[in-house]
Tab-separated table of C-alpha atoms in Angstrom:
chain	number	residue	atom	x	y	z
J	1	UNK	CA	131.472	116.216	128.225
J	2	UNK	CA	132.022	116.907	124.462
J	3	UNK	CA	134.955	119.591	123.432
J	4	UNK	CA	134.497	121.386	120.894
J	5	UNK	CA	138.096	122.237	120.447
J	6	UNK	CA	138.484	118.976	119.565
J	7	UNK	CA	135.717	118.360	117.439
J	8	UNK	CA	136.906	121.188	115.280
J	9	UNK	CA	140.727	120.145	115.223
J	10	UNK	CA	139.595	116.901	113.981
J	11	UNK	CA	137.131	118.395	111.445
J	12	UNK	CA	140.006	120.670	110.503
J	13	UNK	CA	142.396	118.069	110.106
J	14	UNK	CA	139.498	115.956	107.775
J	15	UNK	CA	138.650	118.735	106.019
J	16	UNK	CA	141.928	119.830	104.717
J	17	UNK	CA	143.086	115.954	104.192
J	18	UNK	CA	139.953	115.703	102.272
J	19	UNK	CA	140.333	118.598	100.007
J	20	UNK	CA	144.038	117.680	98.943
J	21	UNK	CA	142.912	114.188	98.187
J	22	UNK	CA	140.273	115.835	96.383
J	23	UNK	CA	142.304	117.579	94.379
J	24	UNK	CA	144.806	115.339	93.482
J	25	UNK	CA	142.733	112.712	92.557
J	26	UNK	CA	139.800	114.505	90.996
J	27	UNK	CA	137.072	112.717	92.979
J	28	UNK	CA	134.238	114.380	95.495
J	29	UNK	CA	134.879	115.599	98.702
J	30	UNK	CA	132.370	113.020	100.296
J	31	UNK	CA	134.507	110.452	98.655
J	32	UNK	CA	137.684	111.987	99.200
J	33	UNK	CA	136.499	112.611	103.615
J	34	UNK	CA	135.939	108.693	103.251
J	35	UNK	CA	139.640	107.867	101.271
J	36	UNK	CA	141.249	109.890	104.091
J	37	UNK	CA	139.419	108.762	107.043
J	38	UNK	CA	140.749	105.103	105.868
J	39	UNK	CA	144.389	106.757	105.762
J	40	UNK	CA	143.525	107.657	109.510
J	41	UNK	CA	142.397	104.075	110.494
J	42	UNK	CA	145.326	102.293	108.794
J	43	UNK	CA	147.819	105.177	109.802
J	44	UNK	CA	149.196	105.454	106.269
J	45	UNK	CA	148.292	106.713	102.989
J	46	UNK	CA	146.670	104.504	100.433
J	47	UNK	CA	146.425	106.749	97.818
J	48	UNK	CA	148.608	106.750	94.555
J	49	UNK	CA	149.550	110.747	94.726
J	50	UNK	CA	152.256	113.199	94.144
J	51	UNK	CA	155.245	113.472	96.326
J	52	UNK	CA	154.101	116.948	97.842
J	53	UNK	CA	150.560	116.036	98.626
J	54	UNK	CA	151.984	112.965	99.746
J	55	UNK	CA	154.261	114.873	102.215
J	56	UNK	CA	151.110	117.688	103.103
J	57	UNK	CA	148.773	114.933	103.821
J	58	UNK	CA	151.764	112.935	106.326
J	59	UNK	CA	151.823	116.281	108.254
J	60	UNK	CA	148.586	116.470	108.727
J	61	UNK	CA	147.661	113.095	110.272
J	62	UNK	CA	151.004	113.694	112.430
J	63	UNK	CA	148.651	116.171	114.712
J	64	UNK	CA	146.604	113.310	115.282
J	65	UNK	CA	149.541	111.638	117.192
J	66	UNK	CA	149.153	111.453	121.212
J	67	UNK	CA	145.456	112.482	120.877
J	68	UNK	CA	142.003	110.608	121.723
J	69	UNK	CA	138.852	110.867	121.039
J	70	UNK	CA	135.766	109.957	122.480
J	71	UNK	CA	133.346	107.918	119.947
J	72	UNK	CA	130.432	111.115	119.971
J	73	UNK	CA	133.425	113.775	119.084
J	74	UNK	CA	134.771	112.113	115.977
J	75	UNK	CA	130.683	111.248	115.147
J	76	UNK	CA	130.367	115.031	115.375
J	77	UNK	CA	133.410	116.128	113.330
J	78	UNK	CA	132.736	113.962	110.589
J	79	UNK	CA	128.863	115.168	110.987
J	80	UNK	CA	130.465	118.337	109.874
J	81	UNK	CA	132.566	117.384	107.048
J	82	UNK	CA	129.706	115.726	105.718
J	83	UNK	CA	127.233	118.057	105.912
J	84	UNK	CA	129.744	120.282	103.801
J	85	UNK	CA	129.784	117.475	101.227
J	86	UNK	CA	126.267	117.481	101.399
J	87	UNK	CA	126.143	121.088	100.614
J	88	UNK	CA	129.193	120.915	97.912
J	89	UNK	CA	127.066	118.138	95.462
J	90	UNK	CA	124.136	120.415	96.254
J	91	UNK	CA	122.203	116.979	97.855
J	92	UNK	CA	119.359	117.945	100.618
J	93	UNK	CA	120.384	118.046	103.805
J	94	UNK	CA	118.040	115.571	105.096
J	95	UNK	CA	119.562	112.667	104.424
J	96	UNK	CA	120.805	113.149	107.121
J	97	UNK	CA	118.969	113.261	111.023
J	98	UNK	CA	119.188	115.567	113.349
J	99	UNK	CA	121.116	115.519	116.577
J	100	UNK	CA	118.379	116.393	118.686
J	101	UNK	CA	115.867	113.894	116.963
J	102	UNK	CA	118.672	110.796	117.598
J	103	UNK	CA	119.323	111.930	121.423
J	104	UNK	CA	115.295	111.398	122.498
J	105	UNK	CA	115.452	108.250	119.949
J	106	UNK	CA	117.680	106.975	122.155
J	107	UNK	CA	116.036	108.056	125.311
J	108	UNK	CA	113.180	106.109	124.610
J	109	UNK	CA	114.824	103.153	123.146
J	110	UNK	CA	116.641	102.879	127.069
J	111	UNK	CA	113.618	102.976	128.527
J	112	UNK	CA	111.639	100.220	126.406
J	113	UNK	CA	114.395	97.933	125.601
J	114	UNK	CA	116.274	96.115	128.208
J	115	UNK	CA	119.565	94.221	128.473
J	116	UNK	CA	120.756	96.263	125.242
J	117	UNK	CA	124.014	94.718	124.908
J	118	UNK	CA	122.538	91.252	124.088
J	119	UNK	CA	119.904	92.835	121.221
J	120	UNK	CA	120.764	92.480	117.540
J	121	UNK	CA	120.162	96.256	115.892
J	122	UNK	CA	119.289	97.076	112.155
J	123	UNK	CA	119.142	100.465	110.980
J	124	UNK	CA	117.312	99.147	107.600
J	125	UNK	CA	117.461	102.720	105.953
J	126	UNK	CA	120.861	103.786	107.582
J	127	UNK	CA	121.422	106.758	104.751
J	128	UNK	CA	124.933	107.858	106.106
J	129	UNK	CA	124.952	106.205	109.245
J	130	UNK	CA	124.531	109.297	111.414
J	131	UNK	CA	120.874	108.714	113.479
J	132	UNK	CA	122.138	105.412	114.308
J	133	UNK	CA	126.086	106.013	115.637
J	134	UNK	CA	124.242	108.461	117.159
J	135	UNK	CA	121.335	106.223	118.816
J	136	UNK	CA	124.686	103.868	119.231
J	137	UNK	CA	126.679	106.782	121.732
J	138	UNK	CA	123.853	107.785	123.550
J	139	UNK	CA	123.245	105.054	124.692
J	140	UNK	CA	126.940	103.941	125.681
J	141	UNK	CA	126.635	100.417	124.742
J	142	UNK	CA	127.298	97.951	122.133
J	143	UNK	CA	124.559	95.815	121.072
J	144	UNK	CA	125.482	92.093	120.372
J	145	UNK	CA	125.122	92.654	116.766
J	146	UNK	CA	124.692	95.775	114.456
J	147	UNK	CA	123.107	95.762	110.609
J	148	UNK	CA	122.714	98.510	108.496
J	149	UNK	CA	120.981	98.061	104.709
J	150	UNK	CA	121.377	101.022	102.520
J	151	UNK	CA	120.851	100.634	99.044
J	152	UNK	CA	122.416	104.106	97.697
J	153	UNK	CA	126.356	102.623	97.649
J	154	UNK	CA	127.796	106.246	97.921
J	155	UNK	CA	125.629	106.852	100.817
J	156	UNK	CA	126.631	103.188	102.546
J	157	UNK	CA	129.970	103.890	101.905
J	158	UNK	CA	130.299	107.287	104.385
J	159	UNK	CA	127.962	105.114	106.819
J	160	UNK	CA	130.949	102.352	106.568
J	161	UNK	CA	133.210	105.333	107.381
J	162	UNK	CA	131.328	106.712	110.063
J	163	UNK	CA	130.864	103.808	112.030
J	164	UNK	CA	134.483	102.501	111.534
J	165	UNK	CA	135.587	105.488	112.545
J	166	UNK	CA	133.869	105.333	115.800
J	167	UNK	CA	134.857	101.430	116.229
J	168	UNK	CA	131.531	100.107	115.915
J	169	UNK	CA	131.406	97.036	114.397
J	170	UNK	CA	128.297	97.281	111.919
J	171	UNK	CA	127.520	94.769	109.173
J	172	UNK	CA	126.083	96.819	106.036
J	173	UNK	CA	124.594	95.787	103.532
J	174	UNK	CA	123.592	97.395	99.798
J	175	UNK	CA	120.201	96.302	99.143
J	176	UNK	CA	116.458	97.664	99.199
J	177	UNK	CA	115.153	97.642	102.185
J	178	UNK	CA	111.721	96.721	100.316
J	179	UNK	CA	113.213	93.478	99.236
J	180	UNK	CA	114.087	90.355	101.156
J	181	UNK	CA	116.892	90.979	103.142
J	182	UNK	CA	120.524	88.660	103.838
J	183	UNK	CA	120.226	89.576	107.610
J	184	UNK	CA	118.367	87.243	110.289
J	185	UNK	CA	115.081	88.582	112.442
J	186	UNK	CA	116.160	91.569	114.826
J	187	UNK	CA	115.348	92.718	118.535
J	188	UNK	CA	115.203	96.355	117.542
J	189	UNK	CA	114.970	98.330	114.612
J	190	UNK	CA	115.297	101.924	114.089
J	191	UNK	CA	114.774	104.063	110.847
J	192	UNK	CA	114.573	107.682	109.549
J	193	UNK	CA	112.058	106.173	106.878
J	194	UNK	CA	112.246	108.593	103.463
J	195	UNK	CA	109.330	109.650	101.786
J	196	UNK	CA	108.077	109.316	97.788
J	197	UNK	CA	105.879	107.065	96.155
J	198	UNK	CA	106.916	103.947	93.948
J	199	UNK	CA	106.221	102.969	90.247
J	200	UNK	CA	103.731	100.321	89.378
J	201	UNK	CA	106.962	98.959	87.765
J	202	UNK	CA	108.916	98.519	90.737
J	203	UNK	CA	105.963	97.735	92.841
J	204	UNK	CA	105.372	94.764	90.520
J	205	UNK	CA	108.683	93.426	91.818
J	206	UNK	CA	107.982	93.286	95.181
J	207	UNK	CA	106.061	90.174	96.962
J	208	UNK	CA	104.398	93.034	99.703
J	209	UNK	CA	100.534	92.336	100.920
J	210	UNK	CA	99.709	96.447	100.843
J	211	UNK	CA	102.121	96.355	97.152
J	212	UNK	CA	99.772	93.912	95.772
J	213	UNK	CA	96.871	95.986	96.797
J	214	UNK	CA	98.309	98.908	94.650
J	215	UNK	CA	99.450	101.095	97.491
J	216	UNK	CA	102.719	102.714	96.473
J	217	UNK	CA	103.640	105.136	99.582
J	218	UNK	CA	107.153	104.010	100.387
J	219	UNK	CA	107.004	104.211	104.144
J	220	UNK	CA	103.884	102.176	104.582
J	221	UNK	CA	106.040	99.590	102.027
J	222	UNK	CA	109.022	99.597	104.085
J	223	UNK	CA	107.382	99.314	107.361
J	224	UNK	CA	105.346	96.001	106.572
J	225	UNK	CA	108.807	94.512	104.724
J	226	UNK	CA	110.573	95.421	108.050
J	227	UNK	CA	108.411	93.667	110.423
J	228	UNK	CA	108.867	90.308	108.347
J	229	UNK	CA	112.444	90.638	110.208
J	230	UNK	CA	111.158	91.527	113.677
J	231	UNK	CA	111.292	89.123	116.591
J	232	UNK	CA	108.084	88.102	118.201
J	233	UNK	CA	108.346	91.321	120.722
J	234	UNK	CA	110.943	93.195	119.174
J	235	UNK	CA	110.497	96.973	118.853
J	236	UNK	CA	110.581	99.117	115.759
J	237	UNK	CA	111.516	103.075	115.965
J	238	UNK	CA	110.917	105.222	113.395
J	239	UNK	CA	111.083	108.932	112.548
J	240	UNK	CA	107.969	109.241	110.566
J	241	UNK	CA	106.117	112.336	108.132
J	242	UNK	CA	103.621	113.432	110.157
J	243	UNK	CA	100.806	113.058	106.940
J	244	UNK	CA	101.972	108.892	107.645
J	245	UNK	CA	98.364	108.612	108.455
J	246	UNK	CA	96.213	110.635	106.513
J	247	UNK	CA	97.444	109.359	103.229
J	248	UNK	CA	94.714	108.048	101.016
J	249	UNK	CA	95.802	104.451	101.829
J	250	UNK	CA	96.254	104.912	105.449
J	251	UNK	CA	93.615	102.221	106.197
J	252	UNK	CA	94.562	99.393	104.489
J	253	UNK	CA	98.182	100.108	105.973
J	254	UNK	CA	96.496	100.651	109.875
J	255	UNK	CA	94.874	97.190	109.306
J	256	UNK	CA	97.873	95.575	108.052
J	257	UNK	CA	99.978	97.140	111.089
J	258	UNK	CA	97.430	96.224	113.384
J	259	UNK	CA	97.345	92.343	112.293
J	260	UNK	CA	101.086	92.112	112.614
J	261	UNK	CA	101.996	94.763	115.610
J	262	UNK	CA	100.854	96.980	118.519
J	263	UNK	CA	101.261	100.273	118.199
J	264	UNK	CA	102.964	102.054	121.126
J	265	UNK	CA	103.544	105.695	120.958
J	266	UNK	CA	103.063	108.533	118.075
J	267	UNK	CA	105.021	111.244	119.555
J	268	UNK	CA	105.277	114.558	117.632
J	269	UNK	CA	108.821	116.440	117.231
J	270	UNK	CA	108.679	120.471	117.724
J	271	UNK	CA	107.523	122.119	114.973
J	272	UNK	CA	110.805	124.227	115.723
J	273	UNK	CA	112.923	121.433	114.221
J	274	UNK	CA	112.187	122.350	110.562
J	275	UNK	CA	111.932	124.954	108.438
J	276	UNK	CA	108.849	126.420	107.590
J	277	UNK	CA	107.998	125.223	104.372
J	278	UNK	CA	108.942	121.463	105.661
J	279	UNK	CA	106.843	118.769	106.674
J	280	UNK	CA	107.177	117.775	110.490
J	281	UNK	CA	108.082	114.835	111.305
J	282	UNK	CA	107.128	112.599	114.485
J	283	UNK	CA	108.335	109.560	116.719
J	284	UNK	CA	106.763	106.163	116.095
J	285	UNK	CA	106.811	103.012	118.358
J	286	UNK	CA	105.316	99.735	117.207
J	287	UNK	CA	106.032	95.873	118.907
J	288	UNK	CA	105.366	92.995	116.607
J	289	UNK	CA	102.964	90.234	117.877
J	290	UNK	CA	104.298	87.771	120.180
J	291	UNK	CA	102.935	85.029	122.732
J	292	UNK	CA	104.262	87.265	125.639
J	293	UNK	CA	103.172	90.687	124.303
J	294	UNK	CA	100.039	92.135	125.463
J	295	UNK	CA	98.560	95.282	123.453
J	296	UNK	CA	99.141	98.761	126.127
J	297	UNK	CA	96.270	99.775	128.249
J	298	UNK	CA	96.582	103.304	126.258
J	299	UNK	CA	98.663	104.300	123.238
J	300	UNK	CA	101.107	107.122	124.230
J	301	UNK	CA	99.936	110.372	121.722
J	302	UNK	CA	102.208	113.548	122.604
J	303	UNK	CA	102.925	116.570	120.941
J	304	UNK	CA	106.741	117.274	122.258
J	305	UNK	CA	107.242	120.492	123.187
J	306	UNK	CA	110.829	122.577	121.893
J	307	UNK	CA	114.026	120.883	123.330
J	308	UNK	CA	115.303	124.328	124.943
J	309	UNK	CA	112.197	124.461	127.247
J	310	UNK	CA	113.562	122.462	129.863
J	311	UNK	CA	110.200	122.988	132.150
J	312	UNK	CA	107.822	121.722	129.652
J	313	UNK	CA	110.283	119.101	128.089
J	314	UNK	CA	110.804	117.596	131.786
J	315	UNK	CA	107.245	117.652	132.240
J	316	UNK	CA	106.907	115.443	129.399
J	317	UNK	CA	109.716	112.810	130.374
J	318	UNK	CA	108.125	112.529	133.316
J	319	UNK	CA	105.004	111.147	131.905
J	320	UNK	CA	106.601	109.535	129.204
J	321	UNK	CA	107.969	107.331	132.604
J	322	UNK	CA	104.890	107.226	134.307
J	323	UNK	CA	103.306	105.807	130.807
J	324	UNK	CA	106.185	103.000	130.730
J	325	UNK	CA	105.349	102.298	134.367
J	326	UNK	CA	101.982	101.405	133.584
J	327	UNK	CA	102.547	99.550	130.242
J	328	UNK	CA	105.949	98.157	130.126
């Protein structure tokens, strides 16, 4: 059971840490949260300040002595923090998943992916980290090996925070995540995949089969470079724009997909998860090609009704189950 007494001590504590170190040293508050969560972790102060920040700063991590955590509170006081960062640089908020999208991530991912702790995880557009510590807690436990790629350093670097901070021990790694990557083929991946299209400049750099056909939609890109690091059988997860299929190039990117993967479930969010002038965004579930993988008798298509309808969102775990039953 979270507190959120605690959760708001601790974002207190970062919050005001982060602010003098701010201050002092002239830097962002994003940058400054990450400078004093690494004074937290090595329980002294790394920074070259003044003697009364100095002293401010020791009082403040003193509160922190005698007290524990649980891995999902400090994840959701340094959510917090964050998000004001977020807000303070005036970046979108998006970057960042929501809560509520991670916890029926992770729902599914326990129910199509067994013996968890011996699967090697990439979160190959990990942004700051937050949908997958949050996959990571929901789930309750450790995967044999953890990857990140992130090629925004500022971005990596509170994901490198967030996950230390929690004790998971994630290998990251600043790169595209359209270009061949330093990390061997994966069990599972999992991905909030952002949206845009790419130059013909930077598509000439990239050795992609839809690329070379001139599409330029960045999600269809990143989804076929992914799968080149997929096990035979592994599982990709993906928070997906809804319009992923009725872009103009959606058939040469269903045929690729197709030749390379079975697709298992397209499952809508609720429309109540975004604003109104926002794009809605929906699950998606594909399994690469493998000698042992047989395509599903029927692909799971849901709309998912609002979280805080308990009825009709029960309703729809319970076929969700009855659908893995049958196909899994």
């Amino acid at each position: 059971m979270l507190r959120p007494e605690v959760i708001e001590q601790l974002f207190d504590l970062v919050d005001e840490t982060s602010m003098i170190i701010s201050s002092e040293l002239k830097m962002s508050y994003l940058h400054a949260m990450c400078e004093s969560c690494q004074n937290i972790m090595s329980q002294e102060i790394n920074q070259s300040i003044n003697e009364e920040s100095k002293k401010a700063l020791q009082t403040h991590y003193a509160t922190l002595e005698g007290l524990e955590f649980t891995q999902e509170e400090i994840r959701k006081a340094l959510q917090l923090a964050i998000l004001k960062g977020l807000k303070s640089e005036r970046l979108t908020n998006a970057i960042m998943t929501p809560d509520s999208i991670a916890l029926i991530l992770g729902y599914l991912i326990s129910k199509f992916v067994k013996n968890f702790n011996e699967v090697r995880l990439g979160d190959l557009t990990v942004g700051t980290g937050n949908l997958l510590t949050a996959v990571l807690n929901h789930l309750g436990t450790e995967p044999q090996e953890i990857y990140g790629v992130e090629v925004n350093h500022d971005l990596l670097k509170i994901a490198c925070t967030l996950s230390n901070m929690q004790e998971y021990a994630v290998q990251f790694y600043q790169q595209s995540s359209l270009k061949p990557l330093f990390i061997d083929p994966l069990d599972l991946i999992i991905g909030d995949l952002p949206e845009g299209d790419l130059s013909q400049e930077e598509m000439n750099e990239l050795g992609l089969t839809l690329a070379a056909q001139g599409i330029n939609y960045l999600p269809y890109l990143l989804i076929e470079n992914h799968l080149n690091y997929l096990k035979p059988g592994g599982y990709a997860f993906y928070v997906i724009p809804n319009d992923l299929f009725s872009q103009p190039q959606s058939h040469a990117f269903h045929q690729l997909l197709t030749s390379k993967a079975n697709i298992q479930a397209l499952l809508q969010l609720p429309t109540a998860l975004f604003k109104q002038d926002e794009l809605g965004k929906s699950l998606f579930i594909v399994q690469k090609n493998g000698e042992q993988v047989k395509p599903v008798n029927e692909v799971l298509i849901a709309q998912l009704p609002n979280f805080n309808d308990p009825h009709q969102f029960n309703k729809m775990l319970t076929r969700i189950e009855n659908w893995i039953k049958l196909n899994k």
